Coordinates of C-alpha atoms and ligand atoms in Angstrom, one line a residue:
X184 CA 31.5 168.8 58.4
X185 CA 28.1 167.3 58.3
X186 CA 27.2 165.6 61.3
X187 CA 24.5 162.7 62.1
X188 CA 21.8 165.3 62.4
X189 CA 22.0 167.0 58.9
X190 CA 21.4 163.3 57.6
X191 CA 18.6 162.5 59.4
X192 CA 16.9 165.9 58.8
X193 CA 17.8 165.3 54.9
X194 CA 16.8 161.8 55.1
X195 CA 13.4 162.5 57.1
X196 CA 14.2 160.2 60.2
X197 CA 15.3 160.3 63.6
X198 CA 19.3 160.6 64.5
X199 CA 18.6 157.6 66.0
X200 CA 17.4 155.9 62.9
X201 CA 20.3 157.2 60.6
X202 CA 22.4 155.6 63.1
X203 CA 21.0 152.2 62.8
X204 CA 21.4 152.3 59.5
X205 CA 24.7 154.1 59.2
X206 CA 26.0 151.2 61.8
X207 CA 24.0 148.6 60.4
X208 CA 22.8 147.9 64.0
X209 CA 19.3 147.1 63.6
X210 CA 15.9 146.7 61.6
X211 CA 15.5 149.8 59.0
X212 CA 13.5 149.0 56.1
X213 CA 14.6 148.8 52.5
X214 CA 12.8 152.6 52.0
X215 CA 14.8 154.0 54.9
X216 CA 17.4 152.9 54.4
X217 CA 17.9 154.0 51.1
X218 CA 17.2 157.6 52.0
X219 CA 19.7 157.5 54.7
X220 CA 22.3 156.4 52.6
X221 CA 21.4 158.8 49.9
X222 CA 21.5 161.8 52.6
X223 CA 25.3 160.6 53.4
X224 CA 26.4 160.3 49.8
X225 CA 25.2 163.8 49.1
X226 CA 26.4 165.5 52.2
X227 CA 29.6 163.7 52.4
X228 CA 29.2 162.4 55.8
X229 CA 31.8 160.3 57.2
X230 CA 31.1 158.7 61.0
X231 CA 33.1 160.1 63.3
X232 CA 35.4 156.6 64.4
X233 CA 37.8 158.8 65.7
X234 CA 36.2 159.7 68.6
X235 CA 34.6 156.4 68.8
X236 CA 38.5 154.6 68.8
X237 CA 39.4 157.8 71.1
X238 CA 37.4 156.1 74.0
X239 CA 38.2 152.9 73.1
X240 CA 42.1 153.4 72.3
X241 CA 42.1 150.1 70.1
X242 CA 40.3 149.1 67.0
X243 CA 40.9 145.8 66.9
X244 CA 41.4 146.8 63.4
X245 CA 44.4 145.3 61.3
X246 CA 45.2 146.4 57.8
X247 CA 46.8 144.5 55.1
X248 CA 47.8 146.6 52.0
X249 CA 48.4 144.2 48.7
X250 CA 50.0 145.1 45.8
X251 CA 47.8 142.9 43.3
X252 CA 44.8 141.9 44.7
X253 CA 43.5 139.6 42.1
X254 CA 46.9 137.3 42.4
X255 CA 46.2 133.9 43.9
X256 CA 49.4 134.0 46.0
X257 CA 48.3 137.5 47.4
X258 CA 44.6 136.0 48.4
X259 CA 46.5 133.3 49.8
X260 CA 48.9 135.7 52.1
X261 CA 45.4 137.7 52.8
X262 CA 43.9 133.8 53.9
X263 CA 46.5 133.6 56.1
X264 CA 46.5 137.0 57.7
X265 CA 42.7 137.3 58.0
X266 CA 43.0 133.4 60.1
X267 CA 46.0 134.8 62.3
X268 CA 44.1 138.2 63.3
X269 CA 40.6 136.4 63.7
X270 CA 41.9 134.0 66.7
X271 CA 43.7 137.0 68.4
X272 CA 40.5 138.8 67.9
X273 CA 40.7 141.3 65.6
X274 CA 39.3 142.0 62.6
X275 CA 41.4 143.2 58.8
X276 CA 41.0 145.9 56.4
X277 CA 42.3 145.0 52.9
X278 CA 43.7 147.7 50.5
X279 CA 45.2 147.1 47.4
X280 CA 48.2 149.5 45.4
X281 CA 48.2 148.4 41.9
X282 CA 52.0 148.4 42.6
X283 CA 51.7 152.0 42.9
X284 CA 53.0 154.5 45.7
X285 CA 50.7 156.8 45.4
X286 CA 48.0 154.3 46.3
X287 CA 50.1 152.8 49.0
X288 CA 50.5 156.3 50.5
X289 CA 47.2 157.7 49.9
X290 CA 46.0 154.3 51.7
X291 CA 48.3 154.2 54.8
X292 CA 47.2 157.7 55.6
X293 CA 43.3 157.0 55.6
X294 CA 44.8 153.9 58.1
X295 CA 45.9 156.0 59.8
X296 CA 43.2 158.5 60.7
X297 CA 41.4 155.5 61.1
X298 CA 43.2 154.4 63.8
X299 CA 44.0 150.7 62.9
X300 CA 45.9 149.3 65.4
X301 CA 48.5 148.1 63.1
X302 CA 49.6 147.7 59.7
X303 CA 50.9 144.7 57.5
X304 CA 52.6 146.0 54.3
X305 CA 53.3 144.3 50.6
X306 CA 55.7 147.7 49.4
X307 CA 54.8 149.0 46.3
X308 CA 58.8 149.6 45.7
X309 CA 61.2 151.0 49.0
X310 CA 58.2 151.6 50.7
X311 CA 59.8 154.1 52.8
X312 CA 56.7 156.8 52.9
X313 CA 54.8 154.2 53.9
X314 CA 56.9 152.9 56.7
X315 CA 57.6 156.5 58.2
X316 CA 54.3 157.6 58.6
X317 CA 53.4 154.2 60.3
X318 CA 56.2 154.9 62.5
X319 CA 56.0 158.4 62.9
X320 CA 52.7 158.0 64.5
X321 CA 53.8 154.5 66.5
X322 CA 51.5 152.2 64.6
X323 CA 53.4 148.9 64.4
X324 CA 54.1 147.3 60.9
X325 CA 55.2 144.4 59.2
X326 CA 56.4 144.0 55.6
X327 CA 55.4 141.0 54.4
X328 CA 56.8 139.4 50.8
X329 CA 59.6 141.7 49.9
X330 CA 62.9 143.4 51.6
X331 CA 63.0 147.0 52.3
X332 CA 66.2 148.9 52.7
X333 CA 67.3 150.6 55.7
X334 CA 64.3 150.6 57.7
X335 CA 63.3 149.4 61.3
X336 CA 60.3 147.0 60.9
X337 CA 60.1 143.5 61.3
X338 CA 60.0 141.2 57.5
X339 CA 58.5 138.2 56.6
X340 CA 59.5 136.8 53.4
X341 CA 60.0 133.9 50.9
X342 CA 63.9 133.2 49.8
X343 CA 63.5 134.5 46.6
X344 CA 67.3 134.4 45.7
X345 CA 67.6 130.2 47.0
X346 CA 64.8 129.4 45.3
X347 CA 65.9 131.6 41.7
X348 CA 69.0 129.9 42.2
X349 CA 68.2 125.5 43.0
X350 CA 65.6 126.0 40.1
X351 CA 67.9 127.5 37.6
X352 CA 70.9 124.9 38.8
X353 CA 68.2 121.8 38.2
X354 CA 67.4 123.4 34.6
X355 CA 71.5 123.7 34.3
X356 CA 72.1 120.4 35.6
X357 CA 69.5 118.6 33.4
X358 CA 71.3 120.3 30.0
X359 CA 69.1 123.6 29.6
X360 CA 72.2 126.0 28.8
X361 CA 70.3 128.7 27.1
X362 CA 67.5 130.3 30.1
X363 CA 65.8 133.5 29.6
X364 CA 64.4 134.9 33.0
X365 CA 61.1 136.8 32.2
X366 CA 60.8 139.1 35.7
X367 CA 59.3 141.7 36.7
X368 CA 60.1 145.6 37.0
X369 CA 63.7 146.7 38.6
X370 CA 63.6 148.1 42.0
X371 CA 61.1 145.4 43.5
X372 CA 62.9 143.2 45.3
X373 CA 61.3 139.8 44.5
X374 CA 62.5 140.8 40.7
X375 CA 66.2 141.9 41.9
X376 CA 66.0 138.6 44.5
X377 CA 64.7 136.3 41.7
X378 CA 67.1 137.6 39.3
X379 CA 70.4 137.2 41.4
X380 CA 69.5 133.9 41.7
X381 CA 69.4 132.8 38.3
X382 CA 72.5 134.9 37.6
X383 CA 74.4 133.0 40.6
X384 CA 73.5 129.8 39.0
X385 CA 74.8 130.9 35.7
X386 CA 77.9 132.1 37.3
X387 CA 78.4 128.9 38.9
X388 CA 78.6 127.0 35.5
X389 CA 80.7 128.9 33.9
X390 CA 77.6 130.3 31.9
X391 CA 77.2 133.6 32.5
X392 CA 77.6 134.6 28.5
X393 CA 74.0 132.9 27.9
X394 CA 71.9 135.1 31.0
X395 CA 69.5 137.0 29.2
X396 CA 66.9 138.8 31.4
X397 CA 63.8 140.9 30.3
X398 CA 62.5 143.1 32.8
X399 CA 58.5 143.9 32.5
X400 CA 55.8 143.9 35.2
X401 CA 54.4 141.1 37.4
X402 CA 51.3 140.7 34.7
X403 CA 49.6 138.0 32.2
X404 CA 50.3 140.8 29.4
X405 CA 54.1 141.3 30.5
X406 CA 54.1 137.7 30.2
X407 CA 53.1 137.4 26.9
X408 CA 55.3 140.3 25.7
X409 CA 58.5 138.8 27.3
X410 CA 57.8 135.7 25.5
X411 CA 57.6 137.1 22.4
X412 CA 61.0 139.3 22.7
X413 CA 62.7 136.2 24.1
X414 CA 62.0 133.8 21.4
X415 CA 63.4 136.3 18.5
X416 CA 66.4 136.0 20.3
X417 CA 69.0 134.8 18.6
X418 CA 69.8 131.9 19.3
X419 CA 66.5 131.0 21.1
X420 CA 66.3 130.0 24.8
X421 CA 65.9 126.6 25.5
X422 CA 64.1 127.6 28.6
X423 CA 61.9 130.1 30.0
X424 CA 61.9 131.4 34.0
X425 CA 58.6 133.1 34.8
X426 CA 59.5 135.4 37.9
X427 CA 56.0 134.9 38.8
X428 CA 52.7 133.3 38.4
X429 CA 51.2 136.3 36.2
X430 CA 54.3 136.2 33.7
X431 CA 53.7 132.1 33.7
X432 CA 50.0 132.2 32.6
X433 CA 51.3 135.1 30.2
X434 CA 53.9 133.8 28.9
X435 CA 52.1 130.0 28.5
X436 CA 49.3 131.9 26.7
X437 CA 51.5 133.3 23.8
X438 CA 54.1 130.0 23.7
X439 CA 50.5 128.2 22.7
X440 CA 49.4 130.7 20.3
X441 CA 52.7 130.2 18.4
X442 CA 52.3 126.4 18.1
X443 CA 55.6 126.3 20.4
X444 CA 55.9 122.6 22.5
X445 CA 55.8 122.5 25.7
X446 CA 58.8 120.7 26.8
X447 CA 59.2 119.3 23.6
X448 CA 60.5 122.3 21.9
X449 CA 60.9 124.8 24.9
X450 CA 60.3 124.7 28.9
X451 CA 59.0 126.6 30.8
X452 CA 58.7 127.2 34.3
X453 CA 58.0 129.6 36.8
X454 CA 57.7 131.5 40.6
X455 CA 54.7 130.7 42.3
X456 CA 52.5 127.6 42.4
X457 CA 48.8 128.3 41.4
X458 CA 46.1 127.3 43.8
X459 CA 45.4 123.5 42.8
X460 CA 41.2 124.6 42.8
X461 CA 42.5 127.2 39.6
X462 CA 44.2 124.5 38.2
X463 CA 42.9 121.1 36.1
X464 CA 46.0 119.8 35.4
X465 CA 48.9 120.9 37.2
X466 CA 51.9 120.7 34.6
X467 CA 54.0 123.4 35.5
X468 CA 57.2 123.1 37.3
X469 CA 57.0 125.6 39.8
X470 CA 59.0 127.4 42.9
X471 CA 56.4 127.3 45.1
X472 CA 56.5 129.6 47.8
X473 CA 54.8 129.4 51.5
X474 CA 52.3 132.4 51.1
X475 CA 49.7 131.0 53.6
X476 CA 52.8 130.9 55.9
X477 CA 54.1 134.1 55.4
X478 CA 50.6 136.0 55.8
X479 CA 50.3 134.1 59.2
X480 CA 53.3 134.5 60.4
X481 CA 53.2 138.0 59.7
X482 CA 50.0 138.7 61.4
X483 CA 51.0 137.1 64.6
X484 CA 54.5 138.7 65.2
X485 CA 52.5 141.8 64.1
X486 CA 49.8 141.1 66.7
X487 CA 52.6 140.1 69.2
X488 CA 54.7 143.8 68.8
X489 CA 51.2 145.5 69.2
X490 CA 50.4 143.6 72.3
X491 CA 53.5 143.9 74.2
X492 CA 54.5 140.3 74.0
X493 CA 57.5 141.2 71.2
X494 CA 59.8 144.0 71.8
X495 CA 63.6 145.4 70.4
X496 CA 65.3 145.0 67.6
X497 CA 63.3 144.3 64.4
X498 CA 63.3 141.0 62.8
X499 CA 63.6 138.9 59.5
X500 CA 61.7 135.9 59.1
X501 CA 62.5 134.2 55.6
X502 CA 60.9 131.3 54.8
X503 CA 62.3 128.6 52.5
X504 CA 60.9 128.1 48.7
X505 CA 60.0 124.6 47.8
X506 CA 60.7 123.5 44.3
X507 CA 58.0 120.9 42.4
X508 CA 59.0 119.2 39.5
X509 CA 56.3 119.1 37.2
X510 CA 55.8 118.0 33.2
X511 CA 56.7 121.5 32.0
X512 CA 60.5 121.5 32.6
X513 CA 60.7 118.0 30.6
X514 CA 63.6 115.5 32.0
X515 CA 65.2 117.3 35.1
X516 CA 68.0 116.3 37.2
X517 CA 66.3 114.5 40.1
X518 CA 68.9 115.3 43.2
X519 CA 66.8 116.0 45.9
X520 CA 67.9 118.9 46.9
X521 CA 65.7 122.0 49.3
X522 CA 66.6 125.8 48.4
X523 CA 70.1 126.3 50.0
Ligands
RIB900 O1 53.1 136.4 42.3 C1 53.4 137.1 43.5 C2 54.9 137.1 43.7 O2 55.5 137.7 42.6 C3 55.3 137.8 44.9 O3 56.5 137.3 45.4 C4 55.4 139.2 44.4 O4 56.4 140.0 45.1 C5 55.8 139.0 43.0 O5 57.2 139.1 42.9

């Protein structure tokens, strides 16, 4: 294992200087600190933080690890997270999966050797692996976004089911018979949530016969492909259900490159508001739900288990969804109603 030494010696400085720069604690210029760098990259050198959270015990490190980075509800979560940890002192790692468990594994076992003092967790699917090792090795964790079955960590989620469900009964209510909920894969729980929730409605008006559900991934491309099987359908949908903000923009894309009306010939609305800054013209009518909330509140019962001031049985914070009537949906039935 190379140490500090074998970089300075390959770099031509003092331990001392490869330190600074390593630690980015003080003046090293542009020449040195190039060389340094260069000396770790081609030894492989990794600082020993170990030993360095050994004396200390705590990192004051947090780690949140994301399942799409580049969604606008997950940067939102992360907003709310990195706020939460920054008052209580401490700072946040981000990671993200890809939706893949591989990554999510391969990433919660680098935490871990890193010593974060605790863990916030979007699961990739069960997220069991995940949640074992955290526990294994007593580093406190919090699922945030989406359920996890049979395991002992506190949850802090969105009522994807209620707010599937008052959507779907407003789109009902307001003469849409024929939906078609575009979601995301099976075994994600946000997809299975989102989906019993449309079905329930259905159900509930005697219209199960007309639930049609395509199951594809929580992407722009998904989107668009879902669209396209749904309006071949025969007979069409009337409507389309976006499980999320990725299938909306997806979906939206395609319904405009085949001349299709929106409402006029079809609605369409979705999961998710977008971030008004992305937005020009907000049109779409949306379940919107609290993701500055949940990466707060997340953070702080986190922060709260790690510091003593929480303890016992593990808990399940879940959040109401909001729904926002918007142009996309066309005339909608206007009883005020919040997600049951
Ligand atoms: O756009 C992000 C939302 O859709 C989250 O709830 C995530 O779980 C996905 O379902």
């Amino acid at each position: 294992m190379p140490t500090i030494q074998d970089v300075a010696r390959r770099a031509g400085v003092a331990p001392i200087t490869a330190s600074r720069v390593i630690n980015n604690n003080g003046y090293a210029s542009q020449d040195v600190r190039q060389r340094v760098l260069r000396a770790v990259e081609e030894l492989g050198y990794v600082p020993n933080t170990l030993a360095r959270s050994l004396r200390s015990r705590r990192t004051n490190t947090l780690a949140l690890i994301l399942t799409d980075i580049t969604n606008p509800f997950f940067t939102t979560v992360a907003r709310g997270v990195e706020d939460a940890a920054s008052d209580a002192g401490y700072t946040v790692i981000f990671c993200n999966t890809d939706e893949n468990e591989d990554e999510e594994q391969k990433y919660l076992n680098l935490l871990l050797q890193k010593r974060v003092d605790g863990i916030l967790l979007v699961p990739a699917r069960s997220g069991h692996g995940a949640i074992q090792s955290a526990l294994a090795q007593g580093v406190p964790l919090v699922v945030i976004d989406r359920r996890v079955a049979n395991e002992p960590v506190d949850v802090v989620r969105c009522d994807s089911e209620g707010g599937a469900y008052a959507l779907t009964r407003r789109l009902i209510r307001s003469g849409y018979q024929r939906i078609a909920l575009l979601n995301g894969p099976k075994g994600v729980s946000t997809a299975e949530d989102r989906a019993a929730g449309y079905l329930r409605a259905l159900a509930e008006a005697g219209l199960q016969e007309h639930a049609l559900v395509f199951y594809g991934h929580f992407t722009q491309a998904s989107g668009a492909e879902m669209t396209t099987r749904a309006l071949l359908h025969q007979p069409p949908p009337q409507a389309l259900f976006a499980a999320n903000n990725f299938i909306a923009i997806g979906a939206l894309q395609k319904i405009r490159e085949l001349d299709v009306r929106i409402p006029e010939d079809l609605a369409l609305v979705g999961f998710d508001d977008l971030p008004p800054a992305l937005v020009t013209f907000p049109f779409l009518t949306v379940v919107a739900q609290p993701a500055y909330e949940m990466g707060q509140r997340a953070a702080r019962m986190l922060i709260d288990r790690l510091e003593g001031r929480l303890s016992g049985e593990c808990r399940e914070i879940i959040l109401p969804a909001e729904i926002i009537i918007r142009q996309s949906s066309g005339p909608i039935h206007l009883e005020e109603e919040t997600t049951p």
